XYZ file of C-alpha atoms in Angstrom:
362
model
C 9.184 43.321 35.473
C 7.518 43.117 38.817
C 8.473 40.629 41.648
C 5.006 38.582 41.298
C 5.524 38.480 37.495
C 9.238 36.876 37.897
C 8.167 34.556 40.505
C 5.271 33.531 38.486
C 7.621 32.832 35.339
C 10.353 31.105 37.745
C 7.362 28.757 38.587
C 6.312 28.175 35.085
C 9.812 27.373 34.075
C 10.544 25.106 37.033
C 6.922 23.326 36.346
C 7.947 22.985 32.529
C 11.410 21.469 33.179
C 10.152 19.134 35.977
C 12.203 15.980 35.645
C 9.198 13.913 35.748
C 8.295 15.241 32.269
C 11.664 15.049 30.624
C 13.423 11.976 32.351
C 12.209 8.334 32.792
C 10.963 7.133 36.231
C 13.844 7.456 38.894
C 16.185 10.145 36.994
C 16.596 13.641 38.127
C 18.302 16.711 36.353
C 21.083 16.040 39.016
C 21.946 12.717 37.226
C 23.044 14.896 34.443
C 25.431 17.331 35.921
C 28.359 18.163 33.960
C 31.929 17.932 34.846
C 35.365 18.691 33.320
C 35.388 15.457 31.286
C 31.760 14.615 31.024
C 29.376 16.547 29.222
C 25.591 16.363 28.753
C 23.167 18.353 26.497
C 22.176 21.786 27.675
C 18.978 23.067 26.450
C 20.079 26.758 26.406
C 22.470 25.515 23.498
C 19.269 24.777 21.365
C 19.028 28.822 21.042
C 22.338 28.396 18.412
C 19.798 27.152 15.979
C 18.581 30.644 15.084
C 22.004 31.975 14.285
C 22.852 28.501 12.435
C 19.769 28.653 10.377
C 20.666 32.266 9.166
C 24.069 31.015 8.459
C 23.014 28.121 6.220
C 20.477 30.481 4.524
C 23.474 32.790 3.769
C 25.715 29.741 2.847
C 22.905 28.360 0.627
C 22.640 31.947 -1.216
C 26.205 31.704 -1.917
C 26.386 28.284 -3.121
C 23.483 28.637 -5.303
C 24.903 31.789 -6.938
C 28.436 30.877 -7.050
C 28.383 27.257 -7.643
C 24.998 25.828 -8.636
C 23.937 28.589 -11.156
C 27.223 28.494 -13.370
C 27.233 24.417 -12.969
C 23.715 24.437 -14.265
C 24.558 26.663 -17.487
C 27.590 24.716 -18.189
C 25.601 21.262 -18.177
C 22.889 23.153 -20.467
C 20.273 23.933 -17.975
C 18.096 26.788 -19.523
C 14.782 28.395 -18.744
C 11.945 28.048 -21.101
C 11.006 31.476 -22.589
C 7.769 32.838 -21.068
C 5.217 34.575 -23.223
C 5.004 38.120 -22.440
C 1.891 39.558 -20.862
C 0.423 42.786 -21.832
C -0.548 45.351 -18.738
C -4.163 45.080 -17.797
C -4.960 46.734 -14.460
C -8.084 44.971 -14.152
C -7.127 41.525 -15.076
C -4.157 41.808 -12.793
C -6.209 43.107 -9.886
C -8.447 39.917 -10.428
C -5.657 37.552 -10.483
C -3.802 38.727 -7.429
C -7.366 39.165 -5.329
C -9.743 36.678 -6.517
C -7.825 33.922 -8.117
C -5.569 32.596 -10.722
C -8.007 30.716 -12.676
C -11.422 32.252 -13.053
C -14.656 30.607 -13.633
C -16.271 30.695 -16.996
C -18.832 33.294 -15.895
C -15.947 35.523 -14.647
C -14.259 35.174 -17.996
C -17.507 36.446 -19.798
C -17.668 39.439 -17.237
C -14.070 40.306 -17.302
C -14.259 40.143 -21.120
C -17.161 42.564 -21.219
C -15.696 45.050 -18.831
C -12.011 45.130 -20.528
C -13.533 44.934 -24.026
C -11.843 41.855 -24.911
C -12.694 38.613 -26.437
C -13.277 35.568 -24.025
C -10.467 33.952 -25.712
C -7.906 36.636 -25.243
C -8.896 36.909 -21.394
C -8.389 33.324 -20.925
C -5.081 33.357 -22.718
C -3.920 36.380 -20.766
C -4.529 34.323 -17.300
C -2.672 31.320 -18.900
C 0.239 33.444 -19.706
C 0.019 35.268 -16.442
C 0.189 32.001 -14.687
C 3.166 30.999 -16.437
C 5.035 33.995 -15.324
C 4.922 32.866 -11.919
C 5.880 29.232 -12.626
C 9.234 28.325 -11.110
C 12.130 28.386 -13.345
C 14.041 25.279 -14.300
C 17.262 26.689 -13.042
C 15.661 27.816 -9.920
C 14.599 24.122 -9.261
C 18.138 23.078 -10.512
C 19.959 25.100 -7.979
C 17.353 24.145 -5.179
C 17.858 20.543 -5.735
C 21.793 21.023 -5.784
C 21.852 22.763 -2.543
C 19.755 19.838 -0.959
C 21.656 17.039 -2.643
C 24.815 18.656 -1.381
C 23.658 18.943 2.268
C 21.864 15.613 2.367
C 25.040 13.712 0.785
C 27.430 15.378 3.454
C 24.974 14.839 6.142
C 24.462 11.295 5.575
C 28.173 10.086 4.886
C 29.155 12.274 8.073
C 26.631 10.470 10.220
C 28.081 7.152 9.015
C 31.648 8.390 9.839
C 30.360 9.457 13.180
C 28.555 6.444 13.967
C 30.191 3.305 12.420
C 32.462 2.767 15.504
C 29.890 3.150 18.169
C 28.670 0.118 19.541
C 25.346 1.224 19.984
C 24.826 1.622 16.353
C 25.219 -1.912 15.688
C 23.213 -3.002 18.831
C 20.182 -0.657 19.319
C 19.556 -2.106 22.805
C 22.772 -0.351 23.840
C 20.986 2.950 22.954
C 19.224 2.863 26.106
C 22.072 1.391 28.207
C 22.183 3.561 31.452
C 19.823 6.086 29.868
C 19.784 8.866 30.583
C 23.145 9.062 32.088
C 24.907 8.875 28.633
C 27.829 11.554 28.323
C 27.377 13.525 24.956
C 30.350 13.420 22.662
C 30.614 17.188 21.691
C 30.948 16.463 17.889
C 27.621 14.484 18.207
C 25.918 17.640 20.027
C 27.358 20.099 17.338
C 25.997 17.792 14.508
C 22.403 17.578 16.342
C 22.556 21.403 16.381
C 23.425 21.373 12.686
C 20.387 19.347 11.536
C 18.195 21.140 13.762
C 19.381 24.638 11.818
C 19.135 22.976 8.608
C 15.305 22.184 8.946
C 14.868 25.679 10.641
C 16.236 27.134 7.615
C 13.955 25.047 5.306
C 10.873 26.423 7.291
C 12.182 29.723 6.812
C 12.511 29.624 3.303
C 9.478 27.489 2.360
C 7.592 30.737 1.029
C 10.457 31.412 -1.148
C 11.193 27.855 -2.651
C 9.458 26.021 -5.294
C 5.859 25.165 -4.208
C 4.879 21.704 -4.519
C 1.768 19.571 -4.474
C 2.575 18.102 -0.949
C 3.297 21.517 0.531
C 1.173 20.734 3.680
C 2.829 17.421 4.184
C 6.185 19.287 3.863
C 5.248 21.704 6.636
C 4.009 18.908 8.855
C 7.267 17.133 8.216
C 9.369 19.918 9.225
C 7.291 20.741 12.322
C 7.565 17.207 13.509
C 11.273 17.005 12.718
C 12.148 19.920 14.739
C 10.174 19.114 17.546
C 11.582 15.612 17.619
C 15.251 17.223 17.442
C 14.410 19.468 20.117
C 12.755 17.162 22.541
C 15.229 14.279 22.016
C 18.060 16.690 22.732
C 16.758 18.033 25.836
C 15.826 14.392 27.047
C 19.436 13.127 26.199
C 18.011 10.698 23.673
C 20.879 11.848 21.170
C 22.115 7.957 20.254
C 18.232 7.250 19.420
C 18.073 10.583 17.401
C 21.062 10.084 15.134
C 20.104 6.680 14.225
C 16.712 8.178 13.264
C 18.498 10.838 11.214
C 20.435 8.359 9.623
C 17.685 6.331 8.325
C 15.883 9.247 6.939
C 18.972 10.734 5.259
C 19.666 7.634 3.543
C 17.311 8.048 0.600
C 17.253 11.867 0.496
C 20.558 12.707 -1.292
C 19.865 10.075 -4.010
C 16.228 11.658 -4.719
C 17.892 14.882 -5.134
C 20.309 13.448 -7.493
C 17.488 11.984 -9.436
C 15.884 15.636 -9.537
C 19.096 17.222 -10.872
C 19.530 14.633 -13.646
C 15.886 14.907 -14.494
C 16.595 18.825 -14.867
C 19.593 17.887 -17.321
C 17.069 15.721 -19.111
C 19.421 12.494 -18.799
C 16.141 10.217 -18.763
C 17.640 6.697 -18.469
C 20.155 7.663 -15.620
C 17.412 9.499 -13.874
C 15.223 6.513 -13.819
C 17.725 4.175 -12.625
C 18.828 6.497 -9.975
C 15.016 7.025 -8.969
C 14.477 3.300 -9.117
C 17.419 3.020 -6.433
C 16.048 5.888 -4.433
C 12.634 4.019 -4.265
C 14.265 0.863 -3.204
C 16.141 2.598 -0.512
C 13.366 4.785 0.646
C 11.086 1.834 1.010
C 13.365 -0.272 2.644
C 14.719 2.508 5.116
C 11.230 4.172 5.649
C 8.893 1.287 5.593
C 11.164 -1.640 7.166
C 13.956 -0.429 8.984
C 12.415 2.541 10.587
C 9.019 0.817 12.246
C 10.523 -2.808 12.614
C 13.925 -1.985 14.132
C 14.311 1.550 15.178
C 10.717 2.398 16.425
C 10.249 -1.117 17.846
C 13.378 -0.944 20.066
C 12.116 2.771 21.158
C 8.723 1.518 22.476
C 10.003 -1.603 23.689
C 12.971 -0.249 25.699
C 12.075 2.939 26.947
C 9.853 3.122 29.974
C 6.653 5.419 29.409
C 7.020 9.009 30.560
C 5.614 12.197 29.139
C 8.429 12.890 26.737
C 8.596 9.432 25.423
C 5.053 9.670 24.624
C 5.364 12.794 22.664
C 8.299 11.228 20.885
C 6.534 8.160 19.950
C 3.571 10.387 18.656
C 5.501 12.250 16.370
C 7.488 9.347 15.156
C 4.027 7.917 14.314
C 3.197 11.245 12.181
C 6.577 10.709 10.286
C 5.543 6.924 9.640
C 2.105 8.168 8.271
C 3.861 10.552 5.877
C 6.281 7.856 4.943
C 3.285 5.766 3.907
C 1.854 8.704 1.926
C 5.187 9.250 0.039
C 5.714 5.677 -0.553
C 2.158 5.420 -2.084
C 3.076 7.980 -4.609
C 6.433 6.513 -5.276
C 5.001 2.891 -6.065
C 2.060 4.624 -8.232
C 4.718 6.381 -10.374
C 6.838 3.322 -10.823
C 3.735 1.241 -11.293
C 2.523 3.920 -14.259
C 5.991 3.984 -15.914
C 7.030 0.495 -15.857
C 3.881 -1.516 -16.066
C 1.407 0.763 -17.888
C 3.587 2.747 -19.979
C 1.906 5.993 -19.011
C 3.442 9.424 -19.564
C 5.876 10.284 -16.375
C 3.637 12.118 -13.844
C 5.578 13.228 -10.691
C 3.891 12.140 -7.694
C 5.156 15.330 -5.927
C 5.758 17.696 -8.814
C 5.660 21.645 -8.653
C 2.344 22.646 -8.174
C 2.608 25.315 -11.122
C 4.671 23.519 -13.482
C 3.404 21.287 -15.993
C 5.379 18.357 -17.494
C 4.949 19.856 -21.018
C 6.656 22.918 -20.206
C 9.969 22.148 -17.923
C 9.328 18.720 -16.512
C 8.198 17.155 -13.267
C 10.496 16.176 -10.430
C 10.521 12.642 -9.096
C 8.556 12.030 -5.878
C 9.891 13.548 -2.775
C 10.249 11.776 0.327
C 10.162 14.226 3.475
């Protein structure tokens, strides 16, 4: 690189990391200098999320094959037999390039070109779609992995935070902020959470696609951004509390999904009702009225605090969106007696084939 290019990049870097953007008024980066006994977040450590995400993907593959798959088989999870589709290059080309659900006029045209009855062409597309449906065992393995991680994560957070005075008194989260030393174990846990969400983004194209796929992407981007920014700005205490509030209901939902795939309907409904209560209390009561309230009232305005506030609001809008689906589902089941319909079911899977999942929160 030429000298002007290097100097330009150094100037851009200095501007990006200017203390007025990342720290509250009156604070500078020199206030967060490390010593032998005192540690602060180091932004370069965030790069560890890349090998961390790859490691979690590898662990997930081993977990699903060595543990979840045998467990599912032992508990009676089995994939429904899918109808075989006769090879037809013309129909396959249309299916891949132009759409999985052709219109009536397309069916007629394809029937003429392939010398088949319209009904047979329609049946071919229906069976071809069934081949792409996610299998029940795949859903069971995915839910088992997420349940294991969320369960471990939530109770690890409780173990790490229960003896911290700032956990019980949220005003202490901002005491002497940003000069709050970082316990190494909290730093490593923060990086683990970041790695996990990065792994979720990396595997989205291969995981079971659900109706709220777009909302999932928005959620993951918002979560990763919040973790990155709050780490650099040394808002670890606040970040840990936000993680705990969000993780409180996740493992319960994944357990409800597992029970649903096992067709343990009564137990599944009971667990899902518990999930609904915990989700609504944690996401619509505790998060906005306690966690977010203390953030906007105790933290002075500066660029990064505004960014965090905006992304927290995005998460809250998603909470409202998912809460509506959860309440609607409960209303349909309990009051209307309608057939169960997952508010966040798999896009490709119908309830008549392998069943729908309970509404997903995050």
